[in-house]
């Protein structure tokens, strides 16, 4: 689903730190013995690479489907009974799979939820962030 330097059938892997999604601007980096690693533009690991190893990369608009990728979401919420259930329902309502969740108290009335969800595009990300942001008790949602 990715075209690197004009070529479609190139061995690629995705940066585990930035986890690029279909629809985001991306760049490839030539790795030693592991093909091309795909990064989101602005990824700190991309910016640390030698510029001569970077390649133009684009999402193939003709690809039929894109596999889901793990994405971490950080949610600041009110510390109240049922908040985890309501956030989980909001994610499930978008037909998004939750791989893991960690919820902890960060102050007397605030909690921090870290969700790892499976998304295939930036559209999925926008939908789930929007849905979570509308939930009662949710203060902020951001991609990690």
Short mmCIF file of N, CA, C and O in Angstrom, two decimals:
data_model
loop_
_atom_site.label_atom_id
_atom_site.label_comp_id
_atom_site.label_asym_id
_atom_site.label_seq_id
_atom_site.Cartn_x
_atom_site.Cartn_y
_atom_site.Cartn_z
N UNK A 1 0.79 -1.22 0.00
CA UNK A 1 0.00 0.00 0.00
C UNK A 1 0.82 1.27 0.00
O UNK A 1 0.28 2.34 0.17
N UNK A 2 2.15 1.13 -0.16
CA UNK A 2 3.01 2.32 -0.15
C UNK A 2 3.91 2.30 -1.38
O UNK A 2 4.42 1.26 -1.78
N UNK A 3 4.10 3.48 -1.96
CA UNK A 3 5.00 3.65 -3.10
C UNK A 3 6.22 4.41 -2.58
O UNK A 3 6.10 5.50 -2.03
N UNK A 4 7.40 3.80 -2.76
CA UNK A 4 8.65 4.40 -2.28
C UNK A 4 9.53 4.68 -3.48
O UNK A 4 9.87 3.76 -4.22
N UNK A 5 9.88 5.94 -3.67
CA UNK A 5 10.74 6.31 -4.79
C UNK A 5 10.19 5.86 -6.13
O UNK A 5 10.94 5.49 -7.01
N UNK A 6 8.86 5.83 -6.27
CA UNK A 6 8.21 5.42 -7.51
C UNK A 6 7.99 3.92 -7.64
O UNK A 6 7.37 3.47 -8.59
N UNK A 7 8.50 3.13 -6.71
CA UNK A 7 8.38 1.66 -6.75
C UNK A 7 7.31 1.17 -5.78
O UNK A 7 7.22 1.66 -4.65
N UNK A 8 6.51 0.17 -6.23
CA UNK A 8 5.44 -0.36 -5.39
C UNK A 8 5.84 -1.57 -4.55
O UNK A 8 5.40 -1.69 -3.43
N UNK A 9 6.62 -2.45 -5.08
CA UNK A 9 6.94 -3.70 -4.38
C UNK A 9 8.29 -3.62 -3.69
O UNK A 9 9.25 -4.27 -4.09
N UNK A 10 8.35 -2.84 -2.64
CA UNK A 10 9.57 -2.63 -1.89
C UNK A 10 9.35 -3.18 -0.48
O UNK A 10 8.28 -3.03 0.09
N UNK A 11 10.38 -3.82 0.08
CA UNK A 11 10.30 -4.32 1.45
C UNK A 11 10.25 -3.13 2.40
O UNK A 11 11.18 -2.32 2.44
N UNK A 12 9.14 -3.03 3.16
CA UNK A 12 8.99 -1.90 4.08
C UNK A 12 8.64 -2.41 5.47
O UNK A 12 8.14 -3.52 5.65
N UNK A 13 8.89 -1.56 6.44
CA UNK A 13 8.42 -1.74 7.81
C UNK A 13 8.01 -0.35 8.28
O UNK A 13 8.35 0.66 7.66
N UNK A 14 7.28 -0.32 9.38
CA UNK A 14 6.78 0.96 9.90
C UNK A 14 7.51 1.30 11.19
O UNK A 14 7.76 0.43 12.02
N UNK A 15 7.80 2.56 11.38
CA UNK A 15 8.41 3.03 12.61
C UNK A 15 7.42 2.77 13.75
O UNK A 15 6.26 3.19 13.68
N UNK A 16 7.87 2.09 14.78
CA UNK A 16 6.98 1.76 15.91
C UNK A 16 6.73 2.96 16.81
O UNK A 16 5.81 2.94 17.61
N UNK A 17 7.53 4.00 16.67
CA UNK A 17 7.35 5.18 17.51
C UNK A 17 6.31 6.15 16.96
O UNK A 17 5.57 6.75 17.72
N UNK A 18 6.25 6.29 15.65
CA UNK A 18 5.29 7.24 15.08
C UNK A 18 4.09 6.55 14.44
O UNK A 18 3.08 7.19 14.19
N UNK A 19 4.19 5.25 14.15
CA UNK A 19 3.08 4.46 13.60
C UNK A 19 2.26 5.21 12.55
O UNK A 19 1.12 5.58 12.78
N UNK A 20 2.82 5.45 11.37
CA UNK A 20 2.10 6.21 10.35
C UNK A 20 0.83 5.49 9.90
O UNK A 20 0.77 4.27 9.82
N UNK A 21 -0.19 6.30 9.62
CA UNK A 21 -1.48 5.80 9.15
C UNK A 21 -1.76 6.31 7.75
O UNK A 21 -1.32 7.41 7.38
N UNK A 22 -2.52 5.52 6.98
CA UNK A 22 -2.92 5.94 5.64
C UNK A 22 -3.53 7.34 5.72
O UNK A 22 -4.37 7.61 6.56
N UNK A 23 -3.06 8.21 4.84
CA UNK A 23 -3.56 9.58 4.81
C UNK A 23 -2.59 10.59 5.42
O UNK A 23 -2.73 11.78 5.20
N UNK A 24 -1.61 10.10 6.19
CA UNK A 24 -0.63 11.01 6.77
C UNK A 24 0.56 11.15 5.81
O UNK A 24 0.84 10.24 5.03
N UNK A 25 1.23 12.29 5.88
CA UNK A 25 2.43 12.50 5.07
C UNK A 25 3.55 11.62 5.62
O UNK A 25 3.77 11.58 6.84
N UNK A 26 4.23 10.92 4.73
CA UNK A 26 5.25 9.95 5.14
C UNK A 26 6.54 10.12 4.35
O UNK A 26 6.55 10.77 3.30
N UNK A 27 7.58 9.49 4.86
CA UNK A 27 8.90 9.48 4.23
C UNK A 27 9.51 8.12 4.52
O UNK A 27 9.25 7.52 5.56
N UNK A 28 10.31 7.61 3.60
CA UNK A 28 11.02 6.35 3.80
C UNK A 28 12.46 6.59 4.16
O UNK A 28 13.05 7.59 3.76
N UNK A 29 13.02 5.64 4.92
CA UNK A 29 14.44 5.70 5.28
C UNK A 29 15.06 4.35 4.94
O UNK A 29 14.54 3.30 5.35
N UNK A 30 16.15 4.37 4.21
CA UNK A 30 16.87 3.14 3.87
C UNK A 30 17.53 2.62 5.14
O UNK A 30 18.28 3.35 5.80
N UNK A 31 17.23 1.36 5.49
CA UNK A 31 17.84 0.74 6.67
C UNK A 31 18.91 -0.25 6.21
O UNK A 31 18.95 -0.62 5.04
N UNK A 32 19.71 -0.68 7.11
CA UNK A 32 20.75 -1.65 6.78
C UNK A 32 20.18 -3.06 6.88
O UNK A 32 19.92 -3.55 7.98
N UNK A 33 19.92 -3.67 5.74
CA UNK A 33 19.46 -5.04 5.70
C UNK A 33 18.00 -5.28 6.02
O UNK A 33 17.55 -6.42 6.08
N UNK A 34 17.20 -4.23 6.24
CA UNK A 34 15.80 -4.41 6.59
C UNK A 34 14.86 -3.61 5.69
O UNK A 34 13.75 -3.31 6.07
N UNK A 35 15.32 -3.25 4.51
CA UNK A 35 14.47 -2.53 3.56
C UNK A 35 14.29 -1.07 3.94
O UNK A 35 15.19 -0.42 4.46
N UNK A 36 13.08 -0.59 3.70
CA UNK A 36 12.75 0.82 3.93
C UNK A 36 11.84 0.93 5.15
O UNK A 36 10.84 0.23 5.25
N UNK A 37 12.18 1.82 6.07
CA UNK A 37 11.34 2.07 7.23
C UNK A 37 10.52 3.33 6.95
O UNK A 37 11.07 4.36 6.55
N UNK A 38 9.20 3.24 7.15
CA UNK A 38 8.28 4.35 6.87
C UNK A 38 8.01 5.13 8.15
O UNK A 38 7.67 4.55 9.18
N UNK A 39 8.14 6.45 8.06
CA UNK A 39 7.93 7.37 9.19
C UNK A 39 6.91 8.43 8.81
O UNK A 39 6.80 8.80 7.63
N UNK A 40 6.21 8.96 9.81
CA UNK A 40 5.42 10.17 9.61
C UNK A 40 6.38 11.34 9.50
O UNK A 40 7.43 11.35 10.16
N UNK A 41 6.02 12.32 8.68
CA UNK A 41 6.84 13.54 8.63
C UNK A 41 6.82 14.15 10.02
O UNK A 41 5.79 14.17 10.69
N UNK A 42 7.95 14.63 10.47
CA UNK A 42 8.04 15.21 11.79
C UNK A 42 8.45 14.22 12.87
O UNK A 42 8.74 14.62 13.99
N UNK A 43 8.49 12.94 12.57
CA UNK A 43 8.93 11.92 13.53
C UNK A 43 10.37 12.23 13.96
O UNK A 43 11.23 12.47 13.11
N UNK A 44 10.63 12.21 15.25
CA UNK A 44 11.98 12.55 15.72
C UNK A 44 13.03 11.58 15.20
O UNK A 44 14.16 11.97 14.94
N UNK A 45 12.65 10.31 14.98
CA UNK A 45 13.61 9.34 14.46
C UNK A 45 13.91 9.59 12.98
O UNK A 45 15.02 9.37 12.54
N UNK A 46 12.92 10.05 12.25
CA UNK A 46 13.15 10.43 10.85
C UNK A 46 14.12 11.61 10.79
O UNK A 46 15.07 11.62 10.02
N UNK A 47 13.87 12.60 11.63
CA UNK A 47 14.69 13.81 11.63
C UNK A 47 16.13 13.54 12.06
O UNK A 47 17.04 14.29 11.70
N UNK A 48 16.35 12.44 12.81
CA UNK A 48 17.70 12.09 13.25
C UNK A 48 18.50 11.32 12.21
O UNK A 48 19.69 11.12 12.37
N UNK A 49 17.83 10.87 11.12
CA UNK A 49 18.54 10.07 10.11
C UNK A 49 19.30 10.98 9.15
O UNK A 49 18.96 12.14 8.97
N UNK A 50 20.31 10.40 8.54
CA UNK A 50 21.08 11.09 7.52
C UNK A 50 20.14 11.38 6.34
O UNK A 50 19.46 10.48 5.85
N UNK A 51 20.12 12.61 5.91
CA UNK A 51 19.21 13.02 4.83
C UNK A 51 19.43 12.21 3.55
O UNK A 51 18.50 11.99 2.78
N UNK A 52 20.63 11.74 3.32
CA UNK A 52 20.92 10.99 2.10
C UNK A 52 20.23 9.61 2.10
O UNK A 52 20.12 8.98 1.05
N UNK A 53 19.78 9.14 3.26
CA UNK A 53 19.10 7.85 3.35
C UNK A 53 17.58 7.98 3.25
O UNK A 53 16.87 6.98 3.25
N UNK A 54 17.06 9.20 3.14
CA UNK A 54 15.61 9.43 3.08
C UNK A 54 15.10 9.35 1.65
O UNK A 54 15.76 9.80 0.72
N UNK A 55 13.92 8.76 1.50
CA UNK A 55 13.28 8.62 0.19
C UNK A 55 11.85 9.14 0.25
O UNK A 55 11.18 9.04 1.28
N UNK A 56 11.39 9.66 -0.89
CA UNK A 56 9.99 10.06 -0.98
C UNK A 56 9.12 8.81 -0.88
O UNK A 56 9.44 7.77 -1.45
N UNK A 57 8.02 8.92 -0.16
CA UNK A 57 7.09 7.81 -0.02
C UNK A 57 5.67 8.36 -0.01
O UNK A 57 5.42 9.46 0.50
N UNK A 58 4.76 7.60 -0.62
CA UNK A 58 3.35 8.00 -0.69
C UNK A 58 2.48 6.77 -0.46
O UNK A 58 2.89 5.64 -0.78
N UNK A 59 1.26 6.99 0.00
CA UNK A 59 0.29 5.91 0.11
C UNK A 59 -0.23 5.61 -1.28
O UNK A 59 -0.53 6.52 -2.05
N UNK A 60 -0.34 4.34 -1.63
CA UNK A 60 -0.85 3.92 -2.92
C UNK A 60 -2.37 4.07 -2.91
O UNK A 60 -3.07 3.36 -2.19
N UNK A 61 -2.87 5.02 -3.69
CA UNK A 61 -4.32 5.28 -3.70
C UNK A 61 -5.09 4.16 -4.36
O UNK A 61 -6.31 4.08 -4.21
N UNK A 62 -4.42 3.27 -5.08
CA UNK A 62 -5.10 2.14 -5.73
C UNK A 62 -5.15 0.89 -4.85
O UNK A 62 -5.77 -0.10 -5.23
N UNK A 63 -4.48 0.90 -3.70
CA UNK A 63 -4.50 -0.26 -2.81
C UNK A 63 -5.91 -0.43 -2.25
O UNK A 63 -6.56 0.54 -1.87
N UNK A 64 -6.39 -1.66 -2.24
CA UNK A 64 -7.76 -1.93 -1.83
C UNK A 64 -7.99 -1.77 -0.34
O UNK A 64 -9.02 -1.26 0.09
N UNK A 65 -7.08 -2.24 0.47
CA UNK A 65 -7.26 -2.07 1.91
C UNK A 65 -5.90 -1.90 2.57
O UNK A 65 -4.87 -2.27 2.04
N UNK A 66 -5.95 -1.33 3.74
CA UNK A 66 -4.74 -1.11 4.51
C UNK A 66 -4.90 -1.83 5.83
O UNK A 66 -5.91 -1.64 6.51
N UNK A 67 -3.95 -2.66 6.21
CA UNK A 67 -4.08 -3.35 7.49
C UNK A 67 -4.09 -2.36 8.66
O UNK A 67 -3.49 -1.28 8.57
N UNK A 68 -4.76 -2.73 9.72
CA UNK A 68 -4.79 -1.90 10.92
C UNK A 68 -3.42 -1.88 11.56
O UNK A 68 -2.67 -2.84 11.49
N UNK A 69 -3.12 -0.75 12.20
CA UNK A 69 -1.85 -0.56 12.87
C UNK A 69 -2.11 -0.12 14.30
O UNK A 69 -3.09 0.57 14.56
N UNK A 70 -1.24 -0.47 15.24
CA UNK A 70 -1.45 -0.04 16.63
C UNK A 70 -1.14 1.45 16.79
O UNK A 70 -0.12 1.94 16.30
N UNK A 71 -2.03 2.15 17.47
CA UNK A 71 -1.86 3.58 17.73
C UNK A 71 -2.19 3.82 19.20
O UNK A 71 -3.17 3.28 19.72
N UNK A 72 -1.37 4.62 19.86
CA UNK A 72 -1.59 4.92 21.27
C UNK A 72 -2.32 6.25 21.41
O UNK A 72 -1.96 7.24 20.77
N UNK A 73 -3.35 6.24 22.26
CA UNK A 73 -4.11 7.44 22.57
C UNK A 73 -3.95 7.75 24.06
O UNK A 73 -4.01 6.84 24.89
N UNK A 74 -3.78 9.01 24.37
CA UNK A 74 -3.67 9.46 25.76
C UNK A 74 -4.91 10.29 26.06
O UNK A 74 -5.17 11.28 25.37
N UNK A 75 -5.66 9.88 27.07
CA UNK A 75 -6.91 10.56 27.42
C UNK A 75 -6.83 11.05 28.86
O UNK A 75 -6.61 10.25 29.78
N UNK A 76 -7.00 12.34 29.06
CA UNK A 76 -7.14 12.91 30.40
C UNK A 76 -8.64 12.96 30.67
O UNK A 76 -9.40 13.48 29.85
N UNK A 77 -9.04 12.44 31.83
CA UNK A 77 -10.47 12.36 32.13
C UNK A 77 -10.72 12.64 33.61
O UNK A 77 -9.79 12.66 34.42
N UNK A 78 -11.97 12.87 33.92
CA UNK A 78 -12.36 13.01 35.31
C UNK A 78 -12.28 11.65 35.97
O UNK A 78 -12.57 10.63 35.34
N UNK A 79 -11.88 11.62 37.23
CA UNK A 79 -11.82 10.37 37.98
C UNK A 79 -13.21 10.13 38.57
O UNK A 79 -13.55 10.68 39.61
N UNK A 80 -14.01 9.33 37.85
CA UNK A 80 -15.38 9.08 38.28
C UNK A 80 -15.77 7.64 37.93
O UNK A 80 -15.22 7.07 36.99
N UNK A 81 -16.71 7.08 38.68
CA UNK A 81 -17.14 5.71 38.39
C UNK A 81 -17.73 5.60 36.97
O UNK A 81 -18.46 6.49 36.52
N UNK A 82 -17.35 4.56 36.26
CA UNK A 82 -17.90 4.29 34.93
C UNK A 82 -17.20 4.99 33.79
O UNK A 82 -17.57 4.77 32.63
N UNK A 83 -16.18 5.80 34.07
CA UNK A 83 -15.53 6.54 32.98
C UNK A 83 -14.82 5.60 32.01
O UNK A 83 -14.88 5.80 30.80
N UNK A 84 -14.19 4.55 32.52
CA UNK A 84 -13.53 3.60 31.62
C UNK A 84 -14.54 2.90 30.73
O UNK A 84 -14.33 2.75 29.52
N UNK A 85 -15.67 2.52 31.30
CA UNK A 85 -16.72 1.86 30.51
C UNK A 85 -17.24 2.78 29.41
O UNK A 85 -17.42 2.36 28.27
N UNK A 86 -17.46 4.05 29.73
CA UNK A 86 -18.00 4.96 28.71
C UNK A 86 -16.98 5.24 27.61
O UNK A 86 -17.33 5.32 26.44
N UNK A 87 -15.69 5.34 27.97
CA UNK A 87 -14.67 5.55 26.94
C UNK A 87 -14.55 4.31 26.06
O UNK A 87 -14.44 4.42 24.83
N UNK A 88 -14.59 3.13 26.66
CA UNK A 88 -14.50 1.88 25.88
C UNK A 88 -15.68 1.74 24.94
O UNK A 88 -15.52 1.33 23.79
N UNK A 89 -16.87 2.10 25.40
CA UNK A 89 -18.07 2.05 24.53
C UNK A 89 -17.94 3.03 23.38
O UNK A 89 -18.34 2.72 22.25
N UNK A 90 -17.39 4.21 23.64
CA UNK A 90 -17.21 5.21 22.58
C UNK A 90 -16.27 4.69 21.50
O UNK A 90 -16.52 4.88 20.30
N UNK A 91 -15.21 4.02 21.90
CA UNK A 91 -14.26 3.45 20.94
C UNK A 91 -14.91 2.31 20.17
O UNK A 91 -14.85 2.24 18.94
N UNK A 92 -15.60 1.42 20.88
CA UNK A 92 -16.25 0.28 20.25
C UNK A 92 -17.35 0.73 19.28
O UNK A 92 -17.57 0.09 18.25
N UNK A 93 -18.02 1.83 19.58
CA UNK A 93 -19.07 2.36 18.70
C UNK A 93 -18.51 2.73 17.32
O UNK A 93 -19.24 2.73 16.33
N UNK A 94 -17.23 3.02 17.26
CA UNK A 94 -16.58 3.36 15.99
C UNK A 94 -16.01 2.10 15.30
O UNK A 94 -15.29 2.21 14.32
N UNK A 95 -16.31 0.93 15.86
CA UNK A 95 -15.84 -0.36 15.33
C UNK A 95 -14.31 -0.43 15.33
O UNK A 95 -13.67 -0.92 14.41
N UNK A 96 -13.73 0.10 16.42
CA UNK A 96 -12.30 0.12 16.62
C UNK A 96 -11.94 -0.89 17.70
O UNK A 96 -12.58 -0.93 18.75
N UNK A 97 -10.91 -1.70 17.44
CA UNK A 97 -10.46 -2.71 18.39
C UNK A 97 -9.51 -2.09 19.40
O UNK A 97 -8.58 -1.37 19.03
N UNK A 98 -9.73 -2.38 20.68
CA UNK A 98 -8.84 -1.93 21.75
C UNK A 98 -7.89 -3.08 22.07
O UNK A 98 -8.33 -4.16 22.45
N UNK A 99 -6.58 -2.85 21.91
CA UNK A 99 -5.59 -3.89 22.22
C UNK A 99 -5.20 -3.88 23.68
O UNK A 99 -4.94 -4.92 24.27
N UNK A 100 -5.10 -2.69 24.25
CA UNK A 100 -4.76 -2.60 25.68
C UNK A 100 -5.23 -1.25 26.21
O UNK A 100 -5.45 -0.31 25.46
N UNK A 101 -5.37 -1.21 27.53
CA UNK A 101 -5.73 0.05 28.20
C UNK A 101 -5.08 0.06 29.58
O UNK A 101 -4.94 -0.98 30.23
N UNK A 102 -4.66 1.24 29.98
CA UNK A 102 -4.08 1.44 31.30
C UNK A 102 -4.70 2.72 31.84
O UNK A 102 -4.61 3.76 31.19
N UNK A 103 -5.32 2.64 32.99
CA UNK A 103 -5.96 3.81 33.59
C UNK A 103 -5.39 4.02 34.98
O UNK A 103 -5.29 3.07 35.76
N UNK A 104 -4.97 5.25 35.26
CA UNK A 104 -4.45 5.54 36.60
C UNK A 104 -4.87 6.93 37.03
O UNK A 104 -5.12 7.81 36.21
N UNK A 105 -4.93 7.10 38.33
CA UNK A 105 -5.27 8.40 38.92
C UNK A 105 -4.04 9.29 38.88
O UNK A 105 -2.94 8.86 39.22
N UNK A 106 -4.22 10.54 38.42
CA UNK A 106 -3.07 11.46 38.37
C UNK A 106 -3.24 12.64 39.32
O UNK A 106 -2.30 13.37 39.56
N UNK A 107 -4.46 12.83 39.86
CA UNK A 107 -4.71 13.83 40.89
C UNK A 107 -6.01 13.45 41.57
O UNK A 107 -6.62 12.43 41.25
N UNK A 108 -6.47 14.27 42.49
CA UNK A 108 -7.70 13.94 43.24
C UNK A 108 -8.91 13.74 42.34
O UNK A 108 -9.76 12.92 42.64
N UNK A 109 -8.99 14.47 41.27
CA UNK A 109 -10.19 14.35 40.43
C UNK A 109 -9.87 14.10 38.95
O UNK A 109 -10.74 14.27 38.11
N UNK A 110 -8.66 13.69 38.66
CA UNK A 110 -8.26 13.44 37.26
C UNK A 110 -7.66 12.04 37.11
O UNK A 110 -7.00 11.54 38.01
N UNK A 111 -7.88 11.48 35.93
CA UNK A 111 -7.29 10.20 35.58
C UNK A 111 -6.61 10.29 34.23
O UNK A 111 -6.89 11.19 33.42
N UNK A 112 -5.70 9.36 33.98
CA UNK A 112 -5.01 9.26 32.70
C UNK A 112 -5.26 7.87 32.16
O UNK A 112 -4.92 6.88 32.80
N UNK A 113 -5.87 7.81 30.98
CA UNK A 113 -6.11 6.53 30.31
C UNK A 113 -5.20 6.47 29.09
O UNK A 113 -5.14 7.42 28.30
N UNK A 114 -4.50 5.36 28.96
CA UNK A 114 -3.66 5.12 27.77
C UNK A 114 -4.25 3.93 27.05
O UNK A 114 -4.25 2.82 27.56
N UNK A 115 -4.79 4.19 25.86
CA UNK A 115 -5.38 3.15 25.03
C UNK A 115 -4.44 2.82 23.89
O UNK A 115 -3.85 3.73 23.30
N UNK A 116 -4.32 1.54 23.56
CA UNK A 116 -3.69 1.14 22.31
C UNK A 116 -4.82 0.58 21.46
O UNK A 116 -5.47 -0.40 21.85
N UNK A 117 -5.08 1.25 20.34
CA UNK A 117 -6.18 0.86 19.46
C UNK A 117 -5.64 0.52 18.08
O UNK A 117 -4.54 0.93 17.72
N UNK A 118 -6.40 -0.25 17.34
CA UNK A 118 -5.99 -0.66 15.99
C UNK A 118 -6.73 0.21 14.97
O UNK A 118 -7.96 0.18 14.90
N UNK A 119 -5.96 0.98 14.19
CA UNK A 119 -6.51 1.89 13.20
C UNK A 119 -5.87 1.62 11.85
O UNK A 119 -4.72 1.21 11.78
N UNK A 120 -6.62 1.92 10.78
CA UNK A 120 -6.04 1.72 9.45
C UNK A 120 -5.84 3.02 8.70
O UNK A 120 -5.15 3.03 7.69
N UNK A 121 -6.41 4.11 9.17
CA UNK A 121 -6.25 5.37 8.44
C UNK A 121 -6.38 6.56 9.39
O UNK A 121 -6.87 6.43 10.51
N UNK A 122 -5.98 7.69 8.88
CA UNK A 122 -6.11 8.92 9.65
C UNK A 122 -7.60 9.26 9.85
O UNK A 122 -7.96 9.87 10.86
N UNK A 123 -8.46 8.80 8.95
CA UNK A 123 -9.91 8.99 9.13
C UNK A 123 -10.41 8.24 10.36
O UNK A 123 -11.22 8.76 11.13
N UNK A 124 -9.91 7.01 10.56
CA UNK A 124 -10.26 6.24 11.77
C UNK A 124 -9.82 7.00 13.02
O UNK A 124 -10.55 7.08 14.01
N UNK A 125 -8.61 7.54 12.97
CA UNK A 125 -8.07 8.29 14.10
C UNK A 125 -8.95 9.49 14.42
O UNK A 125 -9.31 9.71 15.59
N UNK A 126 -9.32 10.25 13.42
CA UNK A 126 -10.15 11.44 13.63
C UNK A 126 -11.52 11.07 14.21
O UNK A 126 -12.03 11.74 15.10
N UNK A 127 -12.09 9.97 13.71
CA UNK A 127 -13.40 9.52 14.21
C UNK A 127 -13.33 9.13 15.69
O UNK A 127 -14.16 9.55 16.48
N UNK A 128 -12.34 8.33 16.05
CA UNK A 128 -12.27 7.85 17.43
C UNK A 128 -11.90 8.98 18.39
O UNK A 128 -12.44 9.07 19.49
N UNK A 129 -11.00 9.86 17.98
CA UNK A 129 -10.65 11.01 18.83
C UNK A 129 -11.87 11.92 19.01
O UNK A 129 -12.16 12.37 20.12
N UNK A 130 -12.61 12.16 17.94
CA UNK A 130 -13.82 12.98 18.02
C UNK A 130 -14.87 12.37 18.93
O UNK A 130 -15.48 13.06 19.75
N UNK A 131 -15.07 11.06 18.81
CA UNK A 131 -16.07 10.37 19.63
C UNK A 131 -15.67 10.40 21.11
O UNK A 131 -16.49 10.67 21.98
N UNK A 132 -14.40 10.12 21.38
CA UNK A 132 -13.93 10.17 22.77
C UNK A 132 -14.05 11.57 23.35
O UNK A 132 -14.43 11.73 24.51
N UNK A 133 -13.73 12.56 22.55
CA UNK A 133 -13.79 13.94 23.02
C UNK A 133 -15.18 14.40 23.39
O UNK A 133 -15.35 15.33 24.18
N UNK A 134 -16.20 13.73 22.88
CA UNK A 134 -17.59 14.09 23.19
C UNK A 134 -18.12 13.41 24.45
O UNK A 134 -19.20 13.75 24.94
N UNK A 135 -17.37 12.45 24.98
CA UNK A 135 -17.83 11.71 26.14
C UNK A 135 -17.80 12.58 27.40
O UNK A 135 -16.83 13.32 27.62
N UNK A 136 -18.84 12.45 28.21
CA UNK A 136 -18.92 13.19 29.47
C UNK A 136 -17.77 12.73 30.37
O UNK A 136 -17.55 11.54 30.54
N UNK A 137 -17.02 13.67 30.90
CA UNK A 137 -15.90 13.36 31.77
C UNK A 137 -14.55 13.32 31.08
O UNK A 137 -13.52 13.27 31.74
N UNK A 138 -14.55 13.35 29.73
CA UNK A 138 -13.28 13.36 29.00
C UNK A 138 -12.83 14.81 28.84
O UNK A 138 -13.58 15.66 28.36
N UNK A 139 -11.59 15.08 29.24
CA UNK A 139 -11.05 16.44 29.20
C UNK A 139 -10.23 16.67 27.93
O UNK A 139 -10.38 17.68 27.26
N UNK A 140 -9.37 15.71 27.58
CA UNK A 140 -8.56 15.85 26.37
C UNK A 140 -8.19 14.48 25.83
O UNK A 140 -8.11 13.50 26.58
N UNK A 141 -7.99 14.43 24.52
CA UNK A 141 -7.57 13.21 23.82
C UNK A 141 -6.47 13.59 22.85
O UNK A 141 -6.60 14.55 22.12
N UNK A 142 -5.37 12.83 22.89
CA UNK A 142 -4.30 13.07 21.92
C UNK A 142 -3.61 11.78 21.56
O UNK A 142 -3.61 10.81 22.32
N UNK A 143 -3.06 11.78 20.37
CA UNK A 143 -2.26 10.64 19.92
C UNK A 143 -0.90 10.76 20.57
O UNK A 143 -0.33 11.84 20.64
N UNK A 144 -0.39 9.65 21.03
CA UNK A 144 0.96 9.66 21.64
C UNK A 144 2.00 9.43 20.59
O UNK A 144 1.82 8.91 19.58
#
